[in-house]
CSV table of C-alpha atoms and ligand atoms in Angstrom, one decimal:
chain,number,residue,atom,x,y,z
A,1,UNK,CA,116.0,99.8,68.0
A,2,UNK,CA,119.2,98.4,66.5
A,3,UNK,CA,122.5,99.5,68.2
A,4,UNK,CA,123.5,101.1,64.9
A,5,UNK,CA,120.2,103.1,64.8
A,6,UNK,CA,120.7,104.2,68.4
A,7,UNK,CA,124.3,105.3,67.7
A,8,UNK,CA,123.0,107.5,64.8
A,9,UNK,CA,120.4,109.2,67.1
A,10,UNK,CA,121.1,112.8,67.8
A,11,UNK,CA,119.3,113.8,71.1
A,12,UNK,CA,118.9,117.3,72.6
A,13,UNK,CA,117.9,117.5,76.2
A,14,UNK,CA,116.5,120.8,77.6
A,15,UNK,CA,117.3,121.3,81.3
A,16,UNK,CA,120.1,120.0,83.5
A,17,UNK,CA,118.2,119.3,86.6
A,18,UNK,CA,117.7,115.7,88.0
A,19,UNK,CA,115.6,114.7,85.0
A,20,UNK,CA,117.9,116.1,82.3
A,21,UNK,CA,121.1,114.9,83.9
A,22,UNK,CA,119.6,111.4,84.4
A,23,UNK,CA,118.3,111.3,80.9
A,24,UNK,CA,121.7,112.3,79.6
A,25,UNK,CA,123.3,109.5,81.4
A,26,UNK,CA,120.8,106.8,80.4
A,27,UNK,CA,120.5,107.9,76.8
A,28,UNK,CA,124.3,108.3,76.3
A,29,UNK,CA,124.8,104.7,77.5
A,30,UNK,CA,122.7,103.6,74.5
A,31,UNK,CA,125.4,105.1,72.3
A,32,UNK,CA,123.3,108.1,71.1
A,33,UNK,CA,124.9,111.5,70.7
A,34,UNK,CA,123.5,113.6,73.6
A,35,UNK,CA,123.7,117.3,74.2
A,36,UNK,CA,122.1,119.0,77.2
A,37,UNK,CA,121.0,122.7,77.0
A,38,UNK,CA,120.6,124.5,80.4
A,39,UNK,CA,119.5,128.1,80.8
A,40,UNK,CA,121.5,128.8,84.0
A,41,UNK,CA,125.2,129.7,84.0
A,42,UNK,CA,125.7,127.2,86.8
A,43,UNK,CA,123.4,124.5,88.0
A,44,UNK,CA,122.4,125.1,91.7
A,45,UNK,CA,120.0,123.4,94.1
A,46,UNK,CA,118.3,124.5,97.3
A,47,UNK,CA,119.8,123.5,100.6
A,48,UNK,CA,117.6,120.6,101.5
A,49,UNK,CA,117.6,116.8,101.7
A,50,UNK,CA,115.8,114.3,99.6
A,51,UNK,CA,115.3,110.5,99.8
A,52,UNK,CA,116.4,108.4,96.8
A,53,UNK,CA,114.2,105.3,96.8
A,54,UNK,CA,115.4,101.7,96.2
A,55,UNK,CA,114.1,101.7,92.6
A,56,UNK,CA,116.0,104.9,91.9
A,57,UNK,CA,119.2,103.4,93.5
A,58,UNK,CA,118.7,100.3,91.3
A,59,UNK,CA,118.7,102.5,88.2
A,60,UNK,CA,122.0,104.1,89.4
A,61,UNK,CA,123.5,100.7,89.7
A,62,UNK,CA,122.5,99.8,86.2
A,63,UNK,CA,124.1,103.0,84.9
A,64,UNK,CA,127.3,102.4,86.8
A,65,UNK,CA,126.9,105.5,89.0
A,66,UNK,CA,125.7,103.9,92.3
A,67,UNK,CA,129.0,104.5,94.0
A,68,UNK,CA,129.1,108.1,93.1
A,69,UNK,CA,125.7,108.6,94.7
A,70,UNK,CA,126.3,106.3,97.7
A,71,UNK,CA,129.5,108.2,98.6
A,72,UNK,CA,127.5,111.3,99.3
A,73,UNK,CA,124.4,109.8,100.9
A,74,UNK,CA,123.3,107.8,103.9
A,75,UNK,CA,121.3,104.6,103.7
A,76,UNK,CA,118.0,104.6,105.6
A,77,UNK,CA,115.8,101.7,106.6
A,78,UNK,CA,112.5,103.3,107.5
A,79,UNK,CA,110.4,106.5,107.9
A,80,UNK,CA,108.3,107.4,110.8
A,81,UNK,CA,105.2,109.6,111.1
A,82,UNK,CA,104.5,111.3,114.5
A,83,UNK,CA,102.1,113.7,116.0
A,84,UNK,CA,103.3,117.3,116.6
A,85,UNK,CA,104.2,116.3,120.1
A,86,UNK,CA,106.2,113.3,119.0
A,87,UNK,CA,103.7,110.5,119.7
A,88,UNK,CA,104.2,107.8,117.1
A,89,UNK,CA,101.5,107.3,114.5
A,90,UNK,CA,103.2,105.0,112.0
A,91,UNK,CA,106.7,103.5,111.4
A,92,UNK,CA,107.3,101.7,108.1
A,93,UNK,CA,110.2,100.2,106.2
A,94,UNK,CA,110.8,102.2,103.0
A,95,UNK,CA,108.8,100.5,100.2
A,96,UNK,CA,110.7,98.4,97.6
A,97,UNK,CA,113.7,97.5,99.8
A,98,UNK,CA,112.8,93.8,99.5
A,99,UNK,CA,112.3,94.1,95.7
A,100,UNK,CA,115.5,95.9,94.8
A,101,UNK,CA,117.8,94.9,97.7
A,102,UNK,CA,118.7,98.5,98.1
A,103,UNK,CA,117.9,101.0,100.9
A,104,UNK,CA,116.6,104.5,100.5
A,105,UNK,CA,119.5,106.9,100.4
A,106,UNK,CA,119.2,110.3,102.1
A,107,UNK,CA,121.2,113.0,100.2
A,108,UNK,CA,121.6,116.7,100.1
A,109,UNK,CA,120.1,118.1,96.9
A,110,UNK,CA,123.3,119.9,95.9
A,111,UNK,CA,125.4,116.8,96.3
A,112,UNK,CA,122.9,114.9,94.3
A,113,UNK,CA,123.0,117.2,91.2
A,114,UNK,CA,126.7,117.5,91.5
A,115,UNK,CA,127.2,113.7,91.5
A,116,UNK,CA,124.8,113.2,88.6
A,117,UNK,CA,126.4,115.9,86.4
A,118,UNK,CA,129.8,114.7,87.5
A,119,UNK,CA,129.3,111.4,85.7
A,120,UNK,CA,128.5,113.0,82.4
A,121,UNK,CA,131.2,113.3,79.8
A,122,UNK,CA,133.0,116.7,79.6
A,123,UNK,CA,131.3,119.0,77.1
A,124,UNK,CA,127.8,117.3,77.1
A,125,UNK,CA,126.1,120.1,79.1
A,126,UNK,CA,125.9,123.5,77.5
A,127,UNK,CA,125.2,126.2,80.1
A,128,UNK,CA,123.7,129.6,79.4
A,129,UNK,CA,121.3,128.2,76.8
A,130,UNK,CA,117.8,129.4,77.5
A,131,UNK,CA,115.3,127.7,75.3
A,132,UNK,CA,112.8,130.2,73.7
A,133,UNK,CA,110.9,128.0,71.3
A,134,UNK,CA,110.6,124.5,70.0
A,135,UNK,CA,109.3,123.6,66.5
A,136,UNK,CA,108.1,120.1,65.9
A,137,UNK,CA,109.1,119.2,62.3
A,138,UNK,CA,107.8,115.6,62.4
A,139,UNK,CA,110.7,113.2,62.5
A,140,UNK,CA,112.9,115.9,64.0
A,141,UNK,CA,112.6,119.1,66.1
A,142,UNK,CA,114.3,122.5,66.2
A,143,UNK,CA,115.2,124.3,69.4
A,144,UNK,CA,115.8,128.1,69.4
A,145,UNK,CA,117.7,129.7,72.3
A,146,UNK,CA,117.8,133.2,73.6
A,147,UNK,CA,120.3,135.1,71.4
A,148,UNK,CA,119.0,133.3,68.3
A,149,UNK,CA,121.2,130.2,68.2
A,150,UNK,CA,119.3,127.1,67.1
A,151,UNK,CA,119.9,123.3,66.8
A,152,UNK,CA,117.9,120.4,65.4
A,153,UNK,CA,117.7,116.9,66.8
A,154,UNK,CA,116.1,113.6,66.0
A,155,UNK,CA,114.7,113.6,69.6
A,156,UNK,CA,114.2,116.5,71.9
A,157,UNK,CA,113.7,115.6,75.6
A,158,UNK,CA,111.9,118.4,77.6
A,159,UNK,CA,113.4,118.2,81.1
A,160,UNK,CA,112.8,121.9,81.8
A,161,UNK,CA,110.8,121.6,85.0
A,162,UNK,CA,107.4,122.9,86.2
A,163,UNK,CA,107.4,125.9,83.8
A,164,UNK,CA,108.5,123.9,80.8
A,165,UNK,CA,108.7,125.7,77.5
A,166,UNK,CA,108.7,122.4,75.7
A,167,UNK,CA,105.4,121.4,77.3
A,168,UNK,CA,103.7,124.2,75.4
A,169,UNK,CA,103.7,121.9,72.4
A,170,UNK,CA,101.3,119.7,74.2
A,171,UNK,CA,98.8,122.2,75.6
A,172,UNK,CA,98.6,125.1,78.1
A,173,UNK,CA,99.2,123.4,81.4
A,174,UNK,CA,100.1,126.1,83.9
A,175,UNK,CA,101.5,125.6,87.5
A,176,UNK,CA,98.8,125.3,90.1
A,177,UNK,CA,99.3,126.8,93.6
A,178,UNK,CA,98.9,124.2,96.3
A,179,UNK,CA,98.0,126.6,99.2
A,180,UNK,CA,101.2,125.7,101.0
A,181,UNK,CA,104.6,127.2,101.7
A,182,UNK,CA,107.8,125.1,102.2
A,183,UNK,CA,110.5,126.5,104.4
A,184,UNK,CA,113.7,124.5,104.0
A,185,UNK,CA,117.1,124.6,105.6
A,186,UNK,CA,120.0,122.4,106.5
A,187,UNK,CA,121.2,122.5,110.1
A,188,UNK,CA,124.0,120.8,112.0
A,189,UNK,CA,123.3,117.8,114.2
A,190,UNK,CA,124.5,119.8,117.1
A,191,UNK,CA,121.7,122.3,116.5
A,192,UNK,CA,119.0,119.5,116.3
A,193,UNK,CA,118.3,119.5,120.0
A,194,UNK,CA,118.8,115.7,120.3
A,195,UNK,CA,116.3,114.8,117.6
A,196,UNK,CA,118.9,113.4,115.2
A,197,UNK,CA,119.1,109.9,116.6
A,198,UNK,CA,119.5,107.7,113.6
A,199,UNK,CA,119.4,107.7,109.7
A,200,UNK,CA,115.6,107.7,109.3
A,201,UNK,CA,113.2,110.3,108.1
A,202,UNK,CA,110.6,111.6,110.5
A,203,UNK,CA,107.6,113.6,109.7
A,204,UNK,CA,105.7,115.4,112.5
A,205,UNK,CA,102.1,116.4,111.7
A,206,UNK,CA,100.3,119.3,113.4
A,207,UNK,CA,97.2,121.2,112.4
A,208,UNK,CA,98.1,122.8,109.0
A,209,UNK,CA,101.8,122.1,109.4
A,210,UNK,CA,104.2,119.2,108.6
A,211,UNK,CA,107.8,119.1,109.7
A,212,UNK,CA,110.1,116.8,107.8
A,213,UNK,CA,113.3,115.9,109.7
A,214,UNK,CA,115.7,114.2,107.3
A,215,UNK,CA,119.2,113.2,108.7
A,216,UNK,CA,122.3,113.6,106.5
A,217,UNK,CA,124.7,111.7,108.7
A,218,UNK,CA,127.6,111.7,106.2
A,219,UNK,CA,127.5,115.5,106.5
A,220,UNK,CA,126.7,115.6,110.2
A,221,UNK,CA,123.7,117.6,109.3
A,222,UNK,CA,119.9,117.4,109.2
A,223,UNK,CA,117.5,118.7,106.5
A,224,UNK,CA,114.7,120.5,108.4
A,225,UNK,CA,111.6,121.4,106.3
A,226,UNK,CA,108.4,123.0,107.6
A,227,UNK,CA,105.5,122.7,105.1
A,228,UNK,CA,102.5,124.8,106.2
A,229,UNK,CA,99.2,125.8,104.7
A,230,UNK,CA,99.3,129.4,103.7
A,231,UNK,CA,97.1,131.3,101.2
A,232,UNK,CA,99.9,133.6,99.9
A,233,UNK,CA,100.9,132.4,96.4
A,234,UNK,CA,103.9,134.6,96.0
A,235,UNK,CA,106.6,132.3,94.7
A,236,UNK,CA,109.4,133.5,97.0
A,237,UNK,CA,107.4,134.9,100.0
A,238,UNK,CA,108.9,137.2,102.6
A,239,UNK,CA,108.7,135.2,105.8
A,240,UNK,CA,109.9,136.2,109.3
A,241,UNK,CA,111.0,134.1,112.2
A,242,UNK,CA,107.7,134.9,113.9
A,243,UNK,CA,105.8,133.6,110.9
A,244,UNK,CA,107.8,130.3,111.2
A,245,UNK,CA,107.3,130.1,114.9
A,246,UNK,CA,103.5,130.4,114.4
A,247,UNK,CA,103.5,127.4,112.1
A,248,UNK,CA,105.1,125.2,114.8
A,249,UNK,CA,103.0,126.4,117.8
A,250,UNK,CA,102.2,123.4,120.0
A,251,UNK,CA,104.9,121.2,118.5
A,252,UNK,CA,107.5,119.3,120.5
A,253,UNK,CA,109.5,122.0,122.3
A,254,UNK,CA,112.7,120.7,120.6
A,255,UNK,CA,111.1,121.5,117.2
A,256,UNK,CA,110.1,124.9,118.4
A,257,UNK,CA,113.7,125.5,119.7
A,258,UNK,CA,115.2,124.4,116.4
A,259,UNK,CA,112.9,126.8,114.6
A,260,UNK,CA,113.7,129.7,117.1
A,261,UNK,CA,117.4,129.3,116.5
A,262,UNK,CA,117.3,129.1,112.6
A,263,UNK,CA,119.4,131.6,110.6
A,264,UNK,CA,116.6,133.1,108.5
A,265,UNK,CA,119.2,134.0,105.8
A,266,UNK,CA,119.7,130.3,105.3
A,267,UNK,CA,116.1,129.4,105.1
A,268,UNK,CA,114.7,128.8,101.6
A,269,UNK,CA,111.0,130.0,101.5
A,270,UNK,CA,108.9,129.0,98.6
A,271,UNK,CA,105.2,128.7,97.7
A,272,UNK,CA,104.5,125.2,96.5
A,273,UNK,CA,103.1,124.4,93.1
A,274,UNK,CA,102.3,121.4,90.9
A,275,UNK,CA,100.5,120.9,87.6
A,276,UNK,CA,97.4,118.9,86.6
A,277,UNK,CA,98.2,115.7,84.7
A,278,UNK,CA,99.3,116.4,81.1
A,279,UNK,CA,97.3,114.4,78.6
A,280,UNK,CA,100.1,113.8,76.0
A,281,UNK,CA,103.8,113.7,76.8
A,282,UNK,CA,105.1,113.3,73.3
A,283,UNK,CA,105.0,113.7,69.5
A,284,UNK,CA,107.1,111.7,67.1
A,285,UNK,CA,110.3,113.6,68.0
A,286,UNK,CA,109.7,115.5,71.3
A,287,UNK,CA,109.1,114.0,74.7
A,288,UNK,CA,108.7,115.3,78.3
A,289,UNK,CA,110.3,113.9,81.4
A,290,UNK,CA,110.4,114.9,85.1
A,291,UNK,CA,108.5,117.9,86.4
A,292,UNK,CA,107.9,119.1,82.8
A,293,UNK,CA,105.7,116.1,82.4
A,294,UNK,CA,104.2,115.6,85.9
A,295,UNK,CA,105.3,118.1,88.5
A,296,UNK,CA,103.8,116.9,91.8
A,297,UNK,CA,103.6,118.1,95.4
A,298,UNK,CA,106.3,116.8,97.7
A,299,UNK,CA,104.2,115.0,100.3
A,300,UNK,CA,105.1,111.5,98.9
A,301,UNK,CA,108.8,112.5,98.2
A,302,UNK,CA,108.5,111.2,94.6
A,303,UNK,CA,109.2,114.1,92.2
A,304,UNK,CA,112.9,113.6,91.8
A,305,UNK,CA,112.6,109.9,92.1
A,306,UNK,CA,110.1,109.9,89.3
A,307,UNK,CA,112.4,112.0,87.1
A,308,UNK,CA,115.1,109.3,87.4
A,309,UNK,CA,112.7,106.5,86.7
A,310,UNK,CA,111.4,108.4,83.6
A,311,UNK,CA,115.0,108.6,82.3
A,312,UNK,CA,115.4,104.8,82.8
A,313,UNK,CA,112.1,104.0,81.2
A,314,UNK,CA,112.8,106.3,78.1
A,315,UNK,CA,116.1,104.5,77.5
A,316,UNK,CA,114.5,101.1,77.9
A,317,UNK,CA,111.8,102.0,75.5
A,318,UNK,CA,114.2,103.2,72.8
A,319,UNK,CA,116.2,100.0,73.2
A,320,UNK,CA,113.2,97.8,72.9
A,321,UNK,CA,111.0,99.5,70.3
A,322,UNK,CA,111.3,99.5,66.5
A,323,UNK,CA,111.4,103.3,66.1
A,324,UNK,CA,111.6,106.5,68.1
A,325,UNK,CA,107.9,107.1,67.5
A,326,UNK,CA,107.0,103.7,68.9
A,327,UNK,CA,109.4,104.1,71.8
A,328,UNK,CA,107.9,107.4,72.9
A,329,UNK,CA,104.4,105.9,72.9
A,330,UNK,CA,105.6,102.9,75.0
A,331,UNK,CA,107.5,105.2,77.4
A,332,UNK,CA,104.3,107.2,78.1
A,333,UNK,CA,102.3,104.0,78.5
A,334,UNK,CA,104.8,102.8,81.1
A,335,UNK,CA,105.2,105.9,83.1
A,336,UNK,CA,102.1,108.1,82.9
A,337,UNK,CA,99.7,105.9,84.8
A,338,UNK,CA,102.2,105.7,87.7
A,339,UNK,CA,102.9,109.5,87.8
A,340,UNK,CA,99.2,110.4,87.3
A,341,UNK,CA,98.5,108.4,90.5
A,342,UNK,CA,101.4,110.0,92.4
A,343,UNK,CA,100.2,113.5,91.4
A,344,UNK,CA,96.8,112.6,92.7
A,345,UNK,CA,97.8,111.1,96.0
A,346,UNK,CA,100.4,113.9,96.6
A,347,UNK,CA,97.5,116.3,96.7
A,348,UNK,CA,95.9,114.5,99.6
A,349,UNK,CA,98.1,116.2,102.2
A,350,UNK,CA,95.5,117.9,104.4
A,351,UNK,CA,92.1,117.3,106.1
A,352,UNK,CA,89.0,119.3,104.9
A,353,UNK,CA,89.0,121.1,108.3
A,354,UNK,CA,92.6,122.2,108.0
A,355,UNK,CA,92.0,123.5,104.5
A,356,UNK,CA,88.9,125.3,105.6
A,357,UNK,CA,90.9,127.2,108.2
A,358,UNK,CA,93.0,128.7,105.5
A,359,UNK,CA,90.7,128.8,102.6
A,360,UNK,CA,87.1,129.0,103.9
A,361,UNK,CA,84.8,127.2,101.6
A,362,UNK,CA,87.5,126.2,99.1
A,363,UNK,CA,90.0,123.5,98.6
A,364,UNK,CA,93.5,124.9,97.8
A,365,UNK,CA,94.1,122.3,95.0
A,366,UNK,CA,90.9,123.1,93.3
A,367,UNK,CA,92.1,126.7,92.7
A,368,UNK,CA,92.7,128.0,89.2
A,369,UNK,CA,96.3,128.2,88.0
A,370,UNK,CA,97.8,131.2,89.8
A,371,UNK,CA,98.9,134.3,88.0
A,372,UNK,CA,102.0,134.2,90.3
A,373,UNK,CA,104.4,131.9,88.5
A,374,UNK,CA,107.3,129.9,89.9
A,375,UNK,CA,110.6,131.6,89.2
A,376,UNK,CA,112.9,128.6,89.2
B,401,FAD,C1,109.6,121.6,98.9
B,401,FAD,C2,109.9,120.5,98.0
B,401,FAD,C3,110.4,119.3,98.5
B,401,FAD,C4,110.6,118.2,97.7
B,401,FAD,N1,111.0,117.0,98.2
B,401,FAD,C5,111.2,116.0,97.4
B,401,FAD,C6,111.7,114.7,97.9
B,401,FAD,O1,111.9,114.5,99.1
B,401,FAD,N2,111.8,113.7,97.0
B,401,FAD,C7,111.6,113.8,95.7
B,401,FAD,O2,111.8,112.8,94.9
B,401,FAD,N3,111.2,115.0,95.2
B,401,FAD,C8,111.0,116.0,96.0
B,401,FAD,N4,110.6,117.2,95.4
B,401,FAD,C9,110.4,117.3,94.0
B,401,FAD,C10,111.7,117.5,93.2
B,401,FAD,O3,112.4,118.6,93.7
B,401,FAD,C11,111.4,117.8,91.7
B,401,FAD,O4,110.4,116.8,91.3
B,401,FAD,C12,112.6,117.7,90.9
B,401,FAD,O5,113.6,118.7,91.2
B,401,FAD,C13,112.3,117.8,89.4
B,401,FAD,O6,113.5,117.7,88.6
B,401,FAD,P1,113.5,118.2,87.1
B,401,FAD,O7,114.8,118.0,86.6
B,401,FAD,O8,112.3,117.6,86.4
B,401,FAD,O9,113.1,119.7,87.2
B,401,FAD,P2,114.0,120.9,87.8
B,401,FAD,O10,114.7,120.5,89.0
B,401,FAD,O11,113.1,122.1,87.9
B,401,FAD,O12,115.0,121.2,86.6
B,401,FAD,C14,114.7,121.9,85.4
B,401,FAD,C15,116.0,122.4,84.8
B,401,FAD,O13,115.6,123.0,83.5
B,401,FAD,C16,116.2,124.3,83.4
B,401,FAD,N5,115.3,125.1,82.5
B,401,FAD,C17,114.1,125.5,82.8
B,401,FAD,N6,113.6,126.2,81.7
B,401,FAD,C18,114.6,126.2,80.8
B,401,FAD,C19,114.7,126.8,79.5
B,401,FAD,N7,113.7,127.5,79.0
B,401,FAD,N8,115.9,126.6,78.8
B,401,FAD,C20,116.9,125.8,79.3
B,401,FAD,N9,116.8,125.3,80.6
B,401,FAD,C21,115.7,125.5,81.3
B,401,FAD,C22,116.2,124.8,84.9
B,401,FAD,O14,117.1,125.9,85.0
B,401,FAD,C23,116.6,123.6,85.6
B,401,FAD,O15,118.0,123.4,85.7
B,401,FAD,C24,110.4,118.3,96.3
B,401,FAD,C25,110.0,119.6,95.7
B,401,FAD,C26,109.7,120.6,96.6
B,401,FAD,C27,109.2,121.9,96.0
């Protein structure tokens, strides 16, 4: 599109998570007028770490925000997969380092969202705006928020996460319970029982349990995440220290000790959900990005990364296409095959035997959408 057409574009983004904040940055760099509407009164994230891949860091460089992210993260060269008792299974350089000349950066989720929102112009994000409905009017769309306020935009970007209201325009795609719980906490290096030896991610695999150990050296902390098969779909399950200790039975004694010493008040316990692939991500004036489009399980560590790459691809498509309509089609063509595949492989986290232990005769990911819905 011509720079003058892009400057005349009025874009409304729903949701100020990673996808919404990144889309706001990328689309405002095109010169468009961008407003972000977020339901929460303050944007918060769980205490946990995340790995920002080289392609994601490359986007940040293009947008001029690399330093803001690098300041609050630690570069990492590789990840390692080990048995529960710390015998090495595989050690690999993070993919894409050679292609992009950037490392993967390990970051605390709170620092990440703060850094992303911090590079947006004052006044762009409108908190306390809970979207209730969206009406597609062809070449524009209308958003109506709780309390009755409504706005129209030439382009609405649905970045409203796994329970997306915007996605309802494109079908009834409900969250699907994975059959897993994730117990996430950030601990100090001093409490890591000597396991924090460098800046690389380690995943320890036992029967029905994976422990992700992600150092955050710049904070002198480690993100410690136990993901375990569990049939309870309650979104925020009540979990005791004994429950946690059962999931790491037979693990390296240092992992058991870390678990034994955890402050349960600090541990974020969630059932894990994703969605099936969504057939269509856009109309002529409404488009989905991030988890709203393709929520995936976390075994490949690609959900937030995909959200950032969506934002970059959407901005590229608008710049290169002749119209918004064409741009949305080429954005979906570029991104959906990639995220369909990531959704698929992210579901391959467990062996048949492990699944059968917890769900006799059934695969957790072939369950129907749960009536228990994620709350945030
Ligand atoms: C246990 C676990 C570990 C993970 N680990 C990783 C990892 O290592 N690497 C990785 O890349 N990804 C990881 N992910 C995935 C990643 O967290 C998500 O993919 C990412 O947060 C999606 O960002 P988003 O902005 O699309 O959605 P969200 O973060 O869900 O943000 C959506 C925003 O929209 C707002 N919103 C929702 N509804 C409305 C409404 N009606 N009106 C207005 N606003 C609304 C919400 O309040 C929220 O701020 C993990 C996920 C889990 C569960």
